[in-house]
Short mmCIF file of C-alpha atoms and ligand atoms in Angstrom, two decimals:
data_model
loop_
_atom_site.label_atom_id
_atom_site.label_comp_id
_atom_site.label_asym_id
_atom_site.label_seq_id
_atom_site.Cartn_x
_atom_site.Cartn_y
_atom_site.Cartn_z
CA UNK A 154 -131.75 -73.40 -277.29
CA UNK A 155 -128.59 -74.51 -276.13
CA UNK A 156 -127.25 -77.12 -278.26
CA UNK A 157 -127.78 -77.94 -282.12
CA UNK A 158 -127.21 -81.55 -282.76
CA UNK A 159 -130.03 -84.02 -282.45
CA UNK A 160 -130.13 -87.14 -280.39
CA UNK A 161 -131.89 -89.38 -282.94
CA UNK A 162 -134.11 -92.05 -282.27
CA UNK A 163 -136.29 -93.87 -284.49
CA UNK A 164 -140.13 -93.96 -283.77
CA UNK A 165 -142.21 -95.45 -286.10
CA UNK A 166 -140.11 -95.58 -288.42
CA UNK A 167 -139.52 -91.40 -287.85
CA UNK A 168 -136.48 -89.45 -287.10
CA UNK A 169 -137.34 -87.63 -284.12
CA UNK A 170 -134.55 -85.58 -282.44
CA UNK A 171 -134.45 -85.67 -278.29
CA UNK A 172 -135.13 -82.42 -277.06
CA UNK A 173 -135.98 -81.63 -272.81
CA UNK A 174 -137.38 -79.03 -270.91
CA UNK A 175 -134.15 -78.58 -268.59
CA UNK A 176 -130.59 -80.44 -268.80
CA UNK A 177 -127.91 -80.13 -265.86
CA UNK A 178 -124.69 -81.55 -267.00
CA UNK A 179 -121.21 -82.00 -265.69
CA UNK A 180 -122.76 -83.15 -261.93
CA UNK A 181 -121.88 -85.93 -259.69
CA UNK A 182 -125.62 -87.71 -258.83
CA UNK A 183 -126.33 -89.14 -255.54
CA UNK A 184 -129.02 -91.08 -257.07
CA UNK A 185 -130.21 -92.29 -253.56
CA UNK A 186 -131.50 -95.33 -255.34
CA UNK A 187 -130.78 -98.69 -253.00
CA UNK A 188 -128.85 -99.85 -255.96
CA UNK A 189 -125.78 -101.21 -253.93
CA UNK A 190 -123.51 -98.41 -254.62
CA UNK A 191 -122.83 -95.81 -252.02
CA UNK A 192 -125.36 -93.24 -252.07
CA UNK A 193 -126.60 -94.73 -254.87
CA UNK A 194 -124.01 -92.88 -257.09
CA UNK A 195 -124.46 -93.44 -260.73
CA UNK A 196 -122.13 -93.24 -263.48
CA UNK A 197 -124.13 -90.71 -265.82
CA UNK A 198 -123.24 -87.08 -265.66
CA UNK A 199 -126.03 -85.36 -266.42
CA UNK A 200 -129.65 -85.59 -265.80
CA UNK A 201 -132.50 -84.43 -268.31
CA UNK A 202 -135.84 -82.92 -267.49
CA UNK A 203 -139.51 -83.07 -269.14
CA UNK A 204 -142.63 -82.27 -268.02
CA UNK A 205 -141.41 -81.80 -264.35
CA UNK A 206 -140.23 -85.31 -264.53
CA UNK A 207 -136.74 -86.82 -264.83
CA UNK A 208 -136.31 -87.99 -268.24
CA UNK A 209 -133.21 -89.90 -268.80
CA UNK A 210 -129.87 -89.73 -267.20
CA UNK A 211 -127.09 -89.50 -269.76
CA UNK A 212 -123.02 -90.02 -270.43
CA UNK A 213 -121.38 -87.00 -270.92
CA UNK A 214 -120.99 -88.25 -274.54
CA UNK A 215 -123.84 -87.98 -275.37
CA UNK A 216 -124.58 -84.85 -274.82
CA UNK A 217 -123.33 -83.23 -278.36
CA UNK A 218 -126.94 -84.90 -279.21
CA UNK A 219 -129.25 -83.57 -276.85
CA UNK A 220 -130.87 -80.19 -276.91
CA UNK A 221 -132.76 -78.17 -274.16
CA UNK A 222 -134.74 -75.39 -273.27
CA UNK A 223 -132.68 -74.60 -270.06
CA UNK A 224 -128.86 -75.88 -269.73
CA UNK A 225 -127.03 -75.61 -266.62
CA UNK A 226 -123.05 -76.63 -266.11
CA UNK A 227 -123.19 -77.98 -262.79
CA UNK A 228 -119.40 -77.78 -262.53
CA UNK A 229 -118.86 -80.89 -260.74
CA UNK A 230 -121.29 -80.77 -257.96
CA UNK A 231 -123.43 -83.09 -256.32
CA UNK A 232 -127.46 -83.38 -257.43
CA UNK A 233 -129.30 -85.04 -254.67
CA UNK A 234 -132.97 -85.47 -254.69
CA UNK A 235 -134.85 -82.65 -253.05
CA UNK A 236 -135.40 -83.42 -249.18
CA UNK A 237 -138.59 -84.70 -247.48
CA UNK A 238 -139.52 -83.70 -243.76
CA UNK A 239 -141.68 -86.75 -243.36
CA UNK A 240 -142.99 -85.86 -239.82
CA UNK A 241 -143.73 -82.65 -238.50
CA UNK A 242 -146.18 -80.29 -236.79
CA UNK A 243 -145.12 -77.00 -238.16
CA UNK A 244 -148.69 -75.37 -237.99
CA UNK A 245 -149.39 -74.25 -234.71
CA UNK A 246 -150.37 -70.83 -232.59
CA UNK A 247 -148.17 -69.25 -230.22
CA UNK A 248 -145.29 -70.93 -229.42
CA UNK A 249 -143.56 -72.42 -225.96
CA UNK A 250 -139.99 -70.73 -225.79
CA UNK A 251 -141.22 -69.13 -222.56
CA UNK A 252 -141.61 -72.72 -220.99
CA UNK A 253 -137.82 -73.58 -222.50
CA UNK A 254 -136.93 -70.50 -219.98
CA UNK A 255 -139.20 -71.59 -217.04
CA UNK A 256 -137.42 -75.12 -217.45
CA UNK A 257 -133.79 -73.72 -217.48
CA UNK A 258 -134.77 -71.30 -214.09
CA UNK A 259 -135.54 -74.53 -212.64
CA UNK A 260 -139.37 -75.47 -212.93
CA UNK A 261 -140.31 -78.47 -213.29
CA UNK A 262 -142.84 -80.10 -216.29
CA UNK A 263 -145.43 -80.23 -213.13
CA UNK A 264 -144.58 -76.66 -212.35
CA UNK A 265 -145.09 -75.44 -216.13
CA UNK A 266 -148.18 -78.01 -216.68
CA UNK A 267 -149.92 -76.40 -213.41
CA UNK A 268 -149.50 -73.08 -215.09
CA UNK A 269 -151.40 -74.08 -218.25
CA UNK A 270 -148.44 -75.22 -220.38
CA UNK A 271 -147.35 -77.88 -222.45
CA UNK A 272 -150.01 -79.03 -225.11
CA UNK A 273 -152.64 -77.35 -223.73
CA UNK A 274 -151.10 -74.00 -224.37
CA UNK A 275 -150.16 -74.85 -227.97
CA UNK A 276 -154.31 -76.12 -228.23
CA UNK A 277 -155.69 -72.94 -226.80
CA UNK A 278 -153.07 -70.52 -229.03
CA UNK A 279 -154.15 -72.34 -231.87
CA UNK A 280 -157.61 -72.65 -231.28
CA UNK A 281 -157.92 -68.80 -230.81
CA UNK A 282 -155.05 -68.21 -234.45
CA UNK A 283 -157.48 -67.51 -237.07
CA UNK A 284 -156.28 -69.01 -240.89
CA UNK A 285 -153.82 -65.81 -241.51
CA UNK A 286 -152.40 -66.29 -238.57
CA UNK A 287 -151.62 -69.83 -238.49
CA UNK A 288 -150.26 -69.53 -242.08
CA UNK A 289 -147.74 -66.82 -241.62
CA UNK A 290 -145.87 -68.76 -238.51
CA UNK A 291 -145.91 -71.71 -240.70
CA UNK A 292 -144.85 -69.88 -243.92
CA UNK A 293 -141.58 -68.83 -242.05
CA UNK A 294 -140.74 -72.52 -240.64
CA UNK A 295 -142.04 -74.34 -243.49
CA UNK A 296 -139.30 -71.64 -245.24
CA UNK A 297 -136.30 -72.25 -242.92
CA UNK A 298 -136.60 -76.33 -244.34
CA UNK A 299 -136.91 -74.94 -247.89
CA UNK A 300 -133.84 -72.99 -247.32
CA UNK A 301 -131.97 -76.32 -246.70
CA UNK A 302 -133.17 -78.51 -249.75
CA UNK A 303 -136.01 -79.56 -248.49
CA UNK A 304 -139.06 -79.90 -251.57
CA UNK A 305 -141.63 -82.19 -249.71
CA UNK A 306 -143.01 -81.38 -246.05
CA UNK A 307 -145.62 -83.05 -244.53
CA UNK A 308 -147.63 -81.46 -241.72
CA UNK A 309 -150.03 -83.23 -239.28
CA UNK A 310 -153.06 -81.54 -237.24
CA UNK A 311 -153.69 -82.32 -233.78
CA UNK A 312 -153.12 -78.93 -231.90
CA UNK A 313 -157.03 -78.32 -232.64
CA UNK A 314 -158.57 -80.96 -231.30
CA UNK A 315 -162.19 -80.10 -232.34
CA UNK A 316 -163.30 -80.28 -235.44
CA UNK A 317 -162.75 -76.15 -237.04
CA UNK A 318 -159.10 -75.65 -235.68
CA UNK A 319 -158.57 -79.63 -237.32
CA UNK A 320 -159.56 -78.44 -240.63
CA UNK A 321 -157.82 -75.26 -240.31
CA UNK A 322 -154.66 -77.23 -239.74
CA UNK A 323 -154.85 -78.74 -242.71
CA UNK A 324 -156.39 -76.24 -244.92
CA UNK A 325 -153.22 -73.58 -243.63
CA UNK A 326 -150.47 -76.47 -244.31
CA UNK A 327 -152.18 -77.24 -247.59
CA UNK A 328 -151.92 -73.73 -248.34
CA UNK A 329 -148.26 -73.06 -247.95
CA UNK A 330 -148.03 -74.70 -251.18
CA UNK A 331 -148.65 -71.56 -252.37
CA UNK A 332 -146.25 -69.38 -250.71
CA UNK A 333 -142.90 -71.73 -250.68
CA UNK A 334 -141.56 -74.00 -253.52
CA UNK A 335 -142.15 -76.97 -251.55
CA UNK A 336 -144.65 -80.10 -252.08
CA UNK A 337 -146.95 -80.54 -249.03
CA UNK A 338 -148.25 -83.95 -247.66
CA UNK A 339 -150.80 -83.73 -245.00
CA UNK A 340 -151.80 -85.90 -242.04
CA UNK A 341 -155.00 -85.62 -239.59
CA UNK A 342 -153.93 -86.33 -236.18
CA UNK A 343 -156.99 -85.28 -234.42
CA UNK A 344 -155.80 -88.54 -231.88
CA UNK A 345 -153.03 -86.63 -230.38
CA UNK A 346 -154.00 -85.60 -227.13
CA UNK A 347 -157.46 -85.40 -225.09
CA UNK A 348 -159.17 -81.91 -225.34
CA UNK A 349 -160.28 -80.52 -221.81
CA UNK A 350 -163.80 -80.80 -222.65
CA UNK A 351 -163.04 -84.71 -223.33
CA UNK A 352 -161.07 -84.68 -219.74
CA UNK A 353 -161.71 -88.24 -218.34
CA UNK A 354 -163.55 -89.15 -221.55
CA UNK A 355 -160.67 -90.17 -223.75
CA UNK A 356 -163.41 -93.15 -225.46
CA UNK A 357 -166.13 -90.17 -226.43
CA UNK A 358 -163.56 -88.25 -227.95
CA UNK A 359 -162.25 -91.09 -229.91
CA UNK A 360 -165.61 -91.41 -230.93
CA UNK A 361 -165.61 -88.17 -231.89
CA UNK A 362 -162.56 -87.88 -233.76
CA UNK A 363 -164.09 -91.06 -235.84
CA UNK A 364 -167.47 -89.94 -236.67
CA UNK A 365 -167.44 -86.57 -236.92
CA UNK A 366 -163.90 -84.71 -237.62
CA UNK A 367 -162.21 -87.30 -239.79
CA UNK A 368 -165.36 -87.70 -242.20
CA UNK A 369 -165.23 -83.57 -242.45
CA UNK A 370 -161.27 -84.27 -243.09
CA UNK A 371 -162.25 -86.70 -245.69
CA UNK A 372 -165.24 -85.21 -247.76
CA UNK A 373 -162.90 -82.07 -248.27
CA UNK A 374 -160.04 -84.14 -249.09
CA UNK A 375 -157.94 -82.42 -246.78
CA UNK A 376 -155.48 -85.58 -245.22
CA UNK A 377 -153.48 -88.08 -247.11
CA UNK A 378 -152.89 -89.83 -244.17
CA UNK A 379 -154.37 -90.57 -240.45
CA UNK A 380 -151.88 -90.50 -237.32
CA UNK A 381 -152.22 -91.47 -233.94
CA UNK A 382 -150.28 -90.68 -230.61
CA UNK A 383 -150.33 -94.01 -229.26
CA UNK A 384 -148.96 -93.79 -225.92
CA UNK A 385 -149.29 -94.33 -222.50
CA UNK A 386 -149.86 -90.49 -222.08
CA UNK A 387 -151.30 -91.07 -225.05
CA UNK A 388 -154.30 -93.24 -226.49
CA UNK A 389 -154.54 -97.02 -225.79
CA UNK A 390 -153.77 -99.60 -228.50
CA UNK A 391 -157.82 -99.99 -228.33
CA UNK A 392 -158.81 -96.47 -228.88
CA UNK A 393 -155.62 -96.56 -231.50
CA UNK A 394 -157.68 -99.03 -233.83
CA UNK A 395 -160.32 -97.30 -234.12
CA UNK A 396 -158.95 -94.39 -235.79
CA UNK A 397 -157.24 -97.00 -237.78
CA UNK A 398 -160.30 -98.90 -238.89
CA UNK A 399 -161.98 -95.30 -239.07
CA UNK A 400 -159.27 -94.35 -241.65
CA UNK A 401 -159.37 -97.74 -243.29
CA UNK A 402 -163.19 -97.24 -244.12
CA UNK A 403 -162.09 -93.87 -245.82
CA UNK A 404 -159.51 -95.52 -247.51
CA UNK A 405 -156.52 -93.20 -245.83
CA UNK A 406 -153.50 -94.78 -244.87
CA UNK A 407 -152.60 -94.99 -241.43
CA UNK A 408 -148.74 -93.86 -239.34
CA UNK A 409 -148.15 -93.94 -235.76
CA UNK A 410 -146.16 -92.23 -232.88
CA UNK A 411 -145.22 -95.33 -231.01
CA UNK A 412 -142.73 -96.62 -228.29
CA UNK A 413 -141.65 -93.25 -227.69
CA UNK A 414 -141.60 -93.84 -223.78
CA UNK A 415 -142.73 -97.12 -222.95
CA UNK A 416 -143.21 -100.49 -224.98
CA UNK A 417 -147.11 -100.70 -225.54
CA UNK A 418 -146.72 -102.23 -228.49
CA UNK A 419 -148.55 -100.17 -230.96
CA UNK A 420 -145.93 -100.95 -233.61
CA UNK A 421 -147.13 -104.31 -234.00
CA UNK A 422 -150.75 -102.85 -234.00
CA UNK A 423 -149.55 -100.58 -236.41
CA UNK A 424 -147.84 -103.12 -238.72
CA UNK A 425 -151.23 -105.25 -238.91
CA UNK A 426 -152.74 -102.25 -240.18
CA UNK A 427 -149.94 -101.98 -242.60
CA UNK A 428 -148.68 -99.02 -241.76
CA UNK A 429 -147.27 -96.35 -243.80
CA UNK A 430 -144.59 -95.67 -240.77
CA UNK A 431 -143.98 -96.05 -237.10
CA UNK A 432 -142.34 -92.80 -235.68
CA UNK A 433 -140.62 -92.78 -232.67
CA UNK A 434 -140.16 -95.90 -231.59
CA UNK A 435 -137.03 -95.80 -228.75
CA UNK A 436 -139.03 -98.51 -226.94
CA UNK A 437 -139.39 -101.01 -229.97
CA UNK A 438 -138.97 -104.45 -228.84
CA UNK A 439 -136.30 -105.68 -230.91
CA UNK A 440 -138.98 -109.29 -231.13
CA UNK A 441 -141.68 -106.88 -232.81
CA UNK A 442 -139.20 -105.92 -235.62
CA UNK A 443 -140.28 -108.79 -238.09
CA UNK A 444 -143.55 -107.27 -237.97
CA UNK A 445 -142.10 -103.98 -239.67
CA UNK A 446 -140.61 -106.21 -241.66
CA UNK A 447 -143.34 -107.87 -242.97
CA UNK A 448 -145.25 -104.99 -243.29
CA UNK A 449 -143.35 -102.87 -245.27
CA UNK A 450 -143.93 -99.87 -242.89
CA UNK A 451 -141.06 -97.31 -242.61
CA UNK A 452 -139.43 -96.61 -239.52
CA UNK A 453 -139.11 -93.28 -238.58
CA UNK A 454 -136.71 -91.89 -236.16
CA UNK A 455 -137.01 -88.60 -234.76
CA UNK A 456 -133.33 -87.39 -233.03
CA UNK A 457 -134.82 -83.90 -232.39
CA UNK A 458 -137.12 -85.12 -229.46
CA UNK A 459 -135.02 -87.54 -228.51
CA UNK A 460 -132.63 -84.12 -228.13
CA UNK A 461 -134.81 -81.53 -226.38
CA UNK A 462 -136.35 -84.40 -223.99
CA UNK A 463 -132.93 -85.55 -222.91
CA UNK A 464 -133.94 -89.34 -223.49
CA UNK A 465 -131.51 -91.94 -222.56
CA UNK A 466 -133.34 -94.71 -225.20
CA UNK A 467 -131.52 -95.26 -228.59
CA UNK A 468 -133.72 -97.07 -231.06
CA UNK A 469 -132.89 -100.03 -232.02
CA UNK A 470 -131.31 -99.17 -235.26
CA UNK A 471 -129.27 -102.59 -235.35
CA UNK A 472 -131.88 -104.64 -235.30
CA UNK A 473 -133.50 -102.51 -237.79
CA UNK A 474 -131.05 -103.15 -239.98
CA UNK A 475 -130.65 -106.32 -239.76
CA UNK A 476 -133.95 -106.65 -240.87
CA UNK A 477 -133.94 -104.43 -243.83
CA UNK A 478 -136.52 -102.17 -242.38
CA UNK A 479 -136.39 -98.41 -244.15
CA UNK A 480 -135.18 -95.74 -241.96
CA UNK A 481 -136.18 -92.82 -242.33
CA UNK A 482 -135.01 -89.38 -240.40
CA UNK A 483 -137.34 -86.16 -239.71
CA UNK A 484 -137.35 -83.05 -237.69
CA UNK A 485 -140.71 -83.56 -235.79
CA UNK A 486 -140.71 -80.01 -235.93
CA UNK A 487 -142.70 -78.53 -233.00
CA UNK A 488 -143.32 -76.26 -230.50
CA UNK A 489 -142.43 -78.24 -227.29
CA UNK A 490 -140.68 -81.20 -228.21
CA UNK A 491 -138.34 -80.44 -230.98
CA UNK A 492 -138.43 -77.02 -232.32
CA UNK A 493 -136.44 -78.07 -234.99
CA UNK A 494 -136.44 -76.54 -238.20
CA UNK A 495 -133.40 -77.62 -239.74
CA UNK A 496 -133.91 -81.49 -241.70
CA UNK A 497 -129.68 -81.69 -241.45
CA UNK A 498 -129.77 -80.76 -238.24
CA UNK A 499 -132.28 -84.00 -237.73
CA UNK A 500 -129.72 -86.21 -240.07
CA UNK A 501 -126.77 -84.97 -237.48
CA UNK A 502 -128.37 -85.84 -234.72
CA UNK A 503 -129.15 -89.05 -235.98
CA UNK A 504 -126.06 -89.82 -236.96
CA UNK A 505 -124.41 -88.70 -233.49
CA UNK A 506 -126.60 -89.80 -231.42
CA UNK A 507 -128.06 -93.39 -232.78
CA UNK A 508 -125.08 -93.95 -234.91
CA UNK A 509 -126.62 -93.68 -238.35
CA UNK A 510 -124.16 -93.82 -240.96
CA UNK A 511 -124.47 -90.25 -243.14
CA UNK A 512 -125.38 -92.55 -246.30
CA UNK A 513 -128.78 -94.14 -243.81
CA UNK A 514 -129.33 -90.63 -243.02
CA UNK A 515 -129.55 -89.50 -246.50
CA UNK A 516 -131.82 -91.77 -247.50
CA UNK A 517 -133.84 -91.41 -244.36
CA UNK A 518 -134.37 -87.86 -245.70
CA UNK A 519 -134.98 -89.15 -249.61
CA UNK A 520 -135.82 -92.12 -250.52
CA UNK A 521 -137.36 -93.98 -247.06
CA UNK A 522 -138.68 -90.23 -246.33
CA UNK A 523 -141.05 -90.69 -249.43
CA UNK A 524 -141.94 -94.57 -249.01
CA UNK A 525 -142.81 -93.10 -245.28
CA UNK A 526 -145.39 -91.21 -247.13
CA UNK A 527 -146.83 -93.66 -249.62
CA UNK A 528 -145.11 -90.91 -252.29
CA UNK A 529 -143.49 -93.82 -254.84
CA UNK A 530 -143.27 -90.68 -257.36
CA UNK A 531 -139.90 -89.33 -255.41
CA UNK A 532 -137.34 -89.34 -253.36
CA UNK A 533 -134.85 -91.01 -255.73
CA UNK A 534 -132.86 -89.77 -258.81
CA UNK A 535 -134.48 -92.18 -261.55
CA UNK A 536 -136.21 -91.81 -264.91
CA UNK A 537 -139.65 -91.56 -264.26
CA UNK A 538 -139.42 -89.75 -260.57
CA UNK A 539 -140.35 -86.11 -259.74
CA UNK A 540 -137.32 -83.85 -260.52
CA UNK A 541 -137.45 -82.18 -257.40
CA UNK A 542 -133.41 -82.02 -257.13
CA UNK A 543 -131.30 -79.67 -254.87
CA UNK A 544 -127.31 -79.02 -256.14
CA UNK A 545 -124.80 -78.65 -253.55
CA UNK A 546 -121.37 -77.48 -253.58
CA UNK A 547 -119.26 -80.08 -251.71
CA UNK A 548 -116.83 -82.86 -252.13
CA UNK A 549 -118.96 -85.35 -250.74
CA UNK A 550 -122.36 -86.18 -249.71
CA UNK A 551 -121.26 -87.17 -246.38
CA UNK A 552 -120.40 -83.57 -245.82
CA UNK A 553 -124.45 -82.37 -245.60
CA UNK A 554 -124.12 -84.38 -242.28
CA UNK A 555 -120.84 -84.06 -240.74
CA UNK A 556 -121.52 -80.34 -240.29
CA UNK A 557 -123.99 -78.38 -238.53
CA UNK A 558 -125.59 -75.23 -240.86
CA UNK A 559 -122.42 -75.93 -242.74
CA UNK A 560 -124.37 -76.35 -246.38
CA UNK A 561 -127.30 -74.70 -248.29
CA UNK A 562 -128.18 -75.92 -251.91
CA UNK A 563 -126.67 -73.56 -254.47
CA UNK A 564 -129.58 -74.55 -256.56
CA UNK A 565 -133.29 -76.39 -255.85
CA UNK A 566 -135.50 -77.75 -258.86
CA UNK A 567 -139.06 -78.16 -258.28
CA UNK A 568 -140.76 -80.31 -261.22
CA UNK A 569 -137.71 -79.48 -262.89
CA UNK A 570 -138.10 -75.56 -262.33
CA UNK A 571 -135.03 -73.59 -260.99
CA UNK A 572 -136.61 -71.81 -257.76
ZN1 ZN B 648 -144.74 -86.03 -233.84
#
């Protein structure tokens, strides 16, 4: 017990005194609240904790009324909410750094596909991972995010692509709950590539996906969400609905990788299925942005991929905003892509490379992050919202994003416990 005078407030006609779980006091808050103010900085100085919940935010005189279980002086910091990876693939077998070498001696994509690479190297080293496996590669990059702030990941399948490696997917990311202090959000994405035993029979294996993995996905409650690559590489804006309608019947919301290499106009598709987010999305038509608008769907950009592939396509961020349509920012982290495990690393690069401003990429990680995943219970520093809450000893929040592995939190709160 930290402090002696009561906060008194009448309750039926009671005198109760205020007393929390956890106060931090004497801290700067970068509320990321869209409340007009930059970073959505609020005036309070310190923020009190009950039930793993943020309970009120208070002036510093009021303190002298307030008492607590666990008091911490946050000597002038900043208290951010905790980061959210909204989009990544961090549960996988094997990985492909011996195809980043082959690339760099001068083989081609051809070259390294002809030799069994890409995707289908990922599917057959995850296929043959058993559960212990695939959970201690992910415990260690599901850890390196953690280690930056982050308190919400989610993970998709899609490296299985049959029905047991799909459910192990999501049973190991579910899992690392356990393991890390992190919140995990999961994603079926059994629509992510065709299987070779599906070679030539991309409609069977949506079929497939539809009726027989994503009800086993469903019964065991193992995906908030259903994803789909729609691409040309990819699946067809046909084969795309289905999973959507699929989903729809199992009442899962639905997310997209779209327009990440030609306009094919799944963002639209996606929008009319109202979306949780569009990821991707260099080749948005800057006419199909209403539809995000209208929708509500996040979108989601992904600088990491954008990175390794050595695009020349800049989303259309202007437009974007313009239109008021959430941005959110996430690592994609996988193993061919964007073998990114570093969410401020993501922020950077969206910041340097499609001209974010660090306050968009903030709140890409925060706030948008969590609408990108239906979560309305974070991402924000509010009365009410989780108090998942990282600390950080800088000047300025702009500074998480101006460097490169310049910060770590000095302290993360998960539901309000110090981890
Ligand atoms: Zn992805």
């Amino acid at each position: 017990m930290y402090k002696y005078a009561y906060h008194i407030v009448y309750s039926a006609g009671m005198i109760q005194p205020v007393h929390y779980d956890t106060l931090i006091y004497n801290v700067r808050i970068a509320s990321m609240q869209a409340n007009g103010k930059p970073y959505g900085a609020l005036t309070g100085s310190a923020v009190a904790i009950h039930n793993g919940v943020i309970a009120d935010i208070l002036d510093s005189d009021s303190l002298d009324a307030v008492t607590a279980e666990t008091v911490t002086d946050a000597q002038q910091q900043w208290l951010l909410p905790g980061f959210i990876d909204c989009h990544t693939h961090l549960v996988y077998g094997g990985d492909r750094a011996n195809e980043f070498e082959m690339r760099l001696q001068g083989l081609t994509y051809k070259d390294i596909a002809l030799q069994g690479g890409g995707i289908k190297s990922t599917v057959a080293k995850t296929r043959a991972a058993c559960e212990e496996a695939l959970f201690k590669s992910a415990v260690k990059r599901a850890n390196r995010l953690a280690e930056e702030g982050v308190t919400t990941i989610e993970v998709k399948s899609g490296y299985g692509l049959d029905n047991d490696t799909e459910l192990r997917m999501l049973r190991v990311a579910k899992s690392l709950e356990s393991e890390l202090p992190v919140r995990i959000s999961t994603t079926f994405l059994g629509a992510h590539a065709l299987p070779a035993e599906f070679a030539d029979n991309a409609d069977a294996y949506i079929d497939f996906v539809c009726d027989t993995v994503l009800p086993n996905v469903a019964r065991n409650n193992l995906a908030d969400a259903v994803d789909v690559f729609c691409e040309s590489i990819g699946f067809t804006n046909a084969q795309t609905e289905k999973v959507f309608k699929a989903a729809q019947q199992y009442g899962l919301p639905v997310k997209a990788h779209v327009e990440q290499l030609t306009d094919s106009k799944g963002a639209v598709l996606a929008a009319k299925y109202g979306a949780l987010s569009v990821d991707h999305i260099e080749y948005l038509a800057e006419s199909d942005i209403p539809h995000l608008a209208a929708s509500g769907s996040v979108a989601v950009l992904l600088p990491g991929a954008f990175y390794y592939l050595h695009e020349t396509q800049k989303p259309p961020v202007n437009t974007l905003r313009q239109h008021n349509v959430p941005m959110a920012v996430a690592t994609d982290l996988n193993p061919g892509s964007s073998p990114v495990a570093s969410l401020l690393t993501a922020m950077n690069m969206a910041c340097v490379l499609f001209a974010l401003t660090p306050e968009e990429a903030l709140r890409g990680g925060t706030l948008y992050a969590a609408k990108a995943l239906g979560l309305s219970d974070r991402g924000e520093i509010k009365p009410g919202k989780l108090a998942d809450l990282t600390l950080w000893d800088i000047e300025s929040p702009a500074e998480l994003v101006y460097t490169l592995n310049g910060h770590r939190p000095t302290q993360v709160f998960l539901g309000g416990q110090h981890v």
